C-alpha cells in the first residue's frame, strides 16, 4: 500500500552525543528535520536548564537584529533576500557575531542620538522661524488697529486690549511667544482664560507645514501663539501654564528691526544645519544599506543557534561521561539518514568519539507522521482537522482525494459552475510558484490557495456530474439528440392548441427510443449518457429527478459506509484484534447489510424489473421497508409485493439483524471477563518475556527511569490496566446503541446529497428564468442593451450565490459526510502529530519555541 | 429588567467581555509565582515571564534589566489592553470604563500637587503618573495655590469636576489639605460610581456594589487608623468616610468615635465579612498586615466577579487583578534585585 495509507513507522531512539559534538549533531538533525525530541527534564524550570545562558545571548542578539530591522523599515530600505540558507555557525563564531551586532547597534544608536539632537535643533529653529513670521502679522495687525481704532468692530475684549495698548507705554505690556501642539490649543486657551481671569490676550495661528517629532518620528501639527499680559505675576503664571501644556517658548524681540535680524540669523543657521543633517542622513544610509545586505542571513543564523540550544536544553546531561543523552521519535526508514547526519556532525566538530544512536522499546504511542506532498496535504488537512490518526491507523486521506470531490460534485452538479470552479483552481495551481514565494496576506485567499488541488478536483467532478445531470447553468445540452419523439404521439391539432402541456407516453410506439422489451423493434437506445435533455422542459422533471437522486444518495451512502467498514477490517487485522473483528466487525457488517443493503438490493431489483407497462402497480419501497419490520405480509393484491417468497426472506433478514445486536453487545465483554479471570498465568508469561530481552536494552530503560522517577512510577500502572467489568460493559452498550442507531440515521443523512443537489439545480434555474431569461426576452436594440446589462447581474449572482455560497454549503456537507458518516465506521483520531525539529519551519517563524 | 438586560448585553459588549475573560486567563497562577520566586536574577524572571501570557513584552529591552523597566512595561501592557477595551466600548460600558480611569486621575492630581509642594520639577513628576489617569489639563495643576483656584482654573473642565464640589475652600494647599482633598475626592468618586452602578442595575449592580462597598469600608477603616495621632479632628474625619459601604450608617458613626486601633477592630468585628480580616493580623514578622488581608479580600471579590456573566464588573475586576499582579511581580523583582529573599513570598496570589 502507498505511504499515505498508514502513517510512517516510528521508533523511539536514544542518542548519546559527546558534549563537544552535540551542537553540530543537533544542527545537522535540524537541517534534516526528521526527529522529534522529547523533553527529558519536564520538571526543570526554563531558567534552570543547562544552556539557558546561550539562549539568553541569542535573545540578546535577536533583539539587536530586531532593532536594526526596525531602523531599516523606518528608512524603507529593502532587505536583500538572496534565498540562501546558511547552516548554523559553530558556537565559537557566536562571539564574533555578538561583537559585530554590538558594534552595529552602538553605531546605529550613536547616529540616532546625533540625528535626534540635530533634528531637535532644526525643529527649534524652524519653530522660531515660524514664530517670527507669524508674530510679524500679529504685530502688524496691532499697529493697524492702533491707527484705525475708531472703525474697528472687534469683540469687546480685544478693543479693551488695544485701548490698553494705545494708552499705556509700550514696554509695560509683556508678551510671550511660542509653539504648541495644534490639538491642545482649545484646552490651553480655556485654562489660560480661567487661570488668569481673562487678563491675558492670546492670538494663535496654525503653521501649515507639519513637523516631525525628533524622538518618535511621527508627524505633528503645531500652532504659533502669542500671549500678551501685564505684570510679572501673570507672567510666571502664564509660563507655568505653557510648561503644563508643553508649549515651547521662544524669545521674540519687540521691535521689527530686531526681529528681522534674528530671522536672518535663523535662516542661515537653518541652512547650515540642513547640510549637517543631510550628511548624517547619508552616513546612516550607508550603515543601514550594509546591514540590509546581511541581516536576513544573520537572522537565520541566530534563530538556528537559538533553536539548537533550545533543543539541547531538552537533553539529559550526563556529567560523568561528558555526554548528552537525547530521546527522539523518528521514522524507521529514515534512521540511516539520521545516523549519517550524526556522523557528519561528529566529523564537523572534530570529536574523536562517535555519537551513538540506539533504538528503544517503549509502550508509549508514537506520533503520527503522514508524508504529504503539495497535492495530498490539502486532503490530509481535512482529516487532521477532525483528529490526528492513531499511530498506524488507516488514514482516510488517500480515499478522500476521490470521495470528497465526488460527494461534493453530487451536490454541486453543473457543467458551467464546475468549469468556473475548475478554471479558478487551475489559475491557482499554475501560479502557485508566485504565491508560494510571496505568501498572500488575505486569510480567506490563503485558505483557498492551500486547498487549490481540492478545488481543482471538485471542479472536475462537478463537470462530470453536471454532464450526468445534463445541466449547464441550469440549461440542458442536447449532445446526442433526445430519445423522445413528440411526433410519434400523433396528437390531434386540438390537443396541440388546446393544452399548455403535452403528455409523452412512453407506452406509445416510437415515442421513446429506449423503451424496453415488449417492443421488438424498439428503435435503438435511450440517451447514451446522463439524463435526456428533454426532461429539462418537462413538467414532472422534479418528481422524476427526486426519485432518481434520492435512490442514488442511499446507494452511495451504503457504499461509502461499507467501505468504511472495510477499512475498519484492515485496522482490526493490522492490530491483530481478532476479538473486535469477530465480535464487533462481523455483526456490524451483517446488521448494515440486512437493513440498508437489502433496501439497496430492492432498489436495483425494482429498477430492473418494473418497466413502462407495469409501473402503475409498482410497490413503494419505503412502505415496504416499514412493513418488513412490522412483519406485515406483502401481497400482490395490495401492490406491496416485489417477488415471491418475499415475506419469508424478509422475516429471516429481520431476525438475523436483531440477533446481531446481542452479538455486538455481549460477546466481547464476556470474553474479556473470562480472559481476565485466567489472567494470572498470562501475566507470568509477560514477565518472562521481559527478562528475555537483551541486557543492553534493559539497562537503558532502567537508566531512563532512574532519571525520571515520575514516568517510572506511571509506566507499570499503564501496563496492567485494571479490569473493570462494568466499565467495559457500559462502553460496549454505548457503542452498540450508537452503531445501530447510526445505521439508520447515517443513511438518512446521506439524503443530503439529494437535497442539496435539488436545491442547487432549483436555485440556478430560478436565477436563469428570473434574471437572464428576462434580459434575453426583450426585443430589438433595447434587448441587446438589456441582455448586456443583465448579464453582469446574472454573472455576479452566479458567482456570489451559486459558486461561493452554494459551493461552501456543499463543501461543508461533504465534509460532514466524511467526518461523521464515513470516518465514524473506522477512524479513532486520537493520535498526536509528529512535529520534527526542523530549521525550515523555525526560520520561517512558523514554530514558536 | 435583568433578563432583558442579559439579552442585549452581548450585542453591545459581548466581544469585549469575551476579550477580557480571555485576558483574565493570562493572569499568573500559583505555579507561575512559584517559578518566579525561584528566580536568581531579573533575567531569569524575564525568561519565565516569556512563557506566560506576557510573552515577549521585555524582548526589546537591552540588558541589564532594572525593576523600573519591568514596572514600566507591565504598566504599559495593562494600559494598552485597557485602551483597546475603552476604544471599543459602547454607551454604558464606556462610562463604566471612564469611572475606572477617574480613580487614577485623582491619584495623579494628588501626586502632582504634592510634588509641587515639595518643589519637585514637573518633568520629574510626570513619569510617575499612572498613564491611565492622564488628561489634558493635568499638567497645569501646579499653578494652583488654593483649592478654589484648582477647581476654577483647571479641574472645572475635567471629568473630575463633579467630585470636587465638597472640597472647595480658599485655604492654601498644604500637606494636610491635600490628604483631605484626596480622601474627599475619593469619597465623592466612590459614591458616584456606586450610585451609577446601582442605577444601571442588573448583575452589574450586584457585583459592583459588593466590590465598591468593600472599597468604601476599607477606606473608612484605613482613614480612621491612619488618623490616630494626627491633627485631624473627629468631625473632619467623619466627613471623609464614603457613605456607601456596609458600615454605613451605624458602623461609620461608631468608627468616627474611635480613638485607637482596638476600637476600630471592635467595630469592624460586628460585621461578618470583616471579622476574619482582623483575626491574626499584626506587625510581628510572619503575621500578615491588615493591608495584605484587605488586598486578599479584594482579590477574592474580584475573582468572584468573573462568576457572573453579562455584567461590567469583570472589566473593573480585571484591571484591579492585573494591578495586583503587577504589584506582585514588582515585589518579587525587587526582592530578587535587592537580594532580600526572606520576604519574597509575601505577594498576594490571585489564582
Coordinates of N, CA, C and O in Angstrom, one line a residue, chain A residues 44 141 238 314 342 388 442 452 726 757:
Chain A
X44 N 12.2 20.7 35.1 CA 13.2 21.8 35.4 C 12.6 23.1 34.8 O 12.1 23.1 33.7
X141 N -1.0 93.7 12.7 CA -2.4 93.9 13.0 C -2.6 94.9 14.1 O -3.4 95.8 14.0
X238 N 1.5 82.5 33.4 CA 1.4 82.1 32.0 C 2.5 81.1 31.7 O 2.2 80.1 31.0
X314 N 16.6 20.3 26.1 CA 15.7 19.2 26.4 C 16.4 17.9 26.8 O 15.8 16.9 27.2
X342 N 24.3 12.3 12.0 CA 25.1 12.3 13.3 C 26.6 12.2 13.0 O 27.4 12.9 13.6
X388 N -6.1 13.8 14.7 CA -4.9 13.2 14.1 C -5.1 11.7 14.3 O -5.5 11.2 15.3
X442 N -4.1 37.9 2.6 CA -5.6 37.7 2.8 C -5.8 36.3 3.4 O -5.4 35.3 2.7
X452 N -6.1 24.4 -3.1 CA -6.3 24.6 -4.6 C -6.5 23.3 -5.3 O -7.3 23.2 -6.2
X726 N -17.9 -3.4 34.7 CA -19.0 -2.5 34.5 C -18.6 -1.5 33.4 O -19.3 -1.1 32.6
X757 N -28.4 18.8 -4.0 CA -28.4 18.7 -5.4 C -29.7 19.4 -6.0 O -29.6 20.2 -6.9

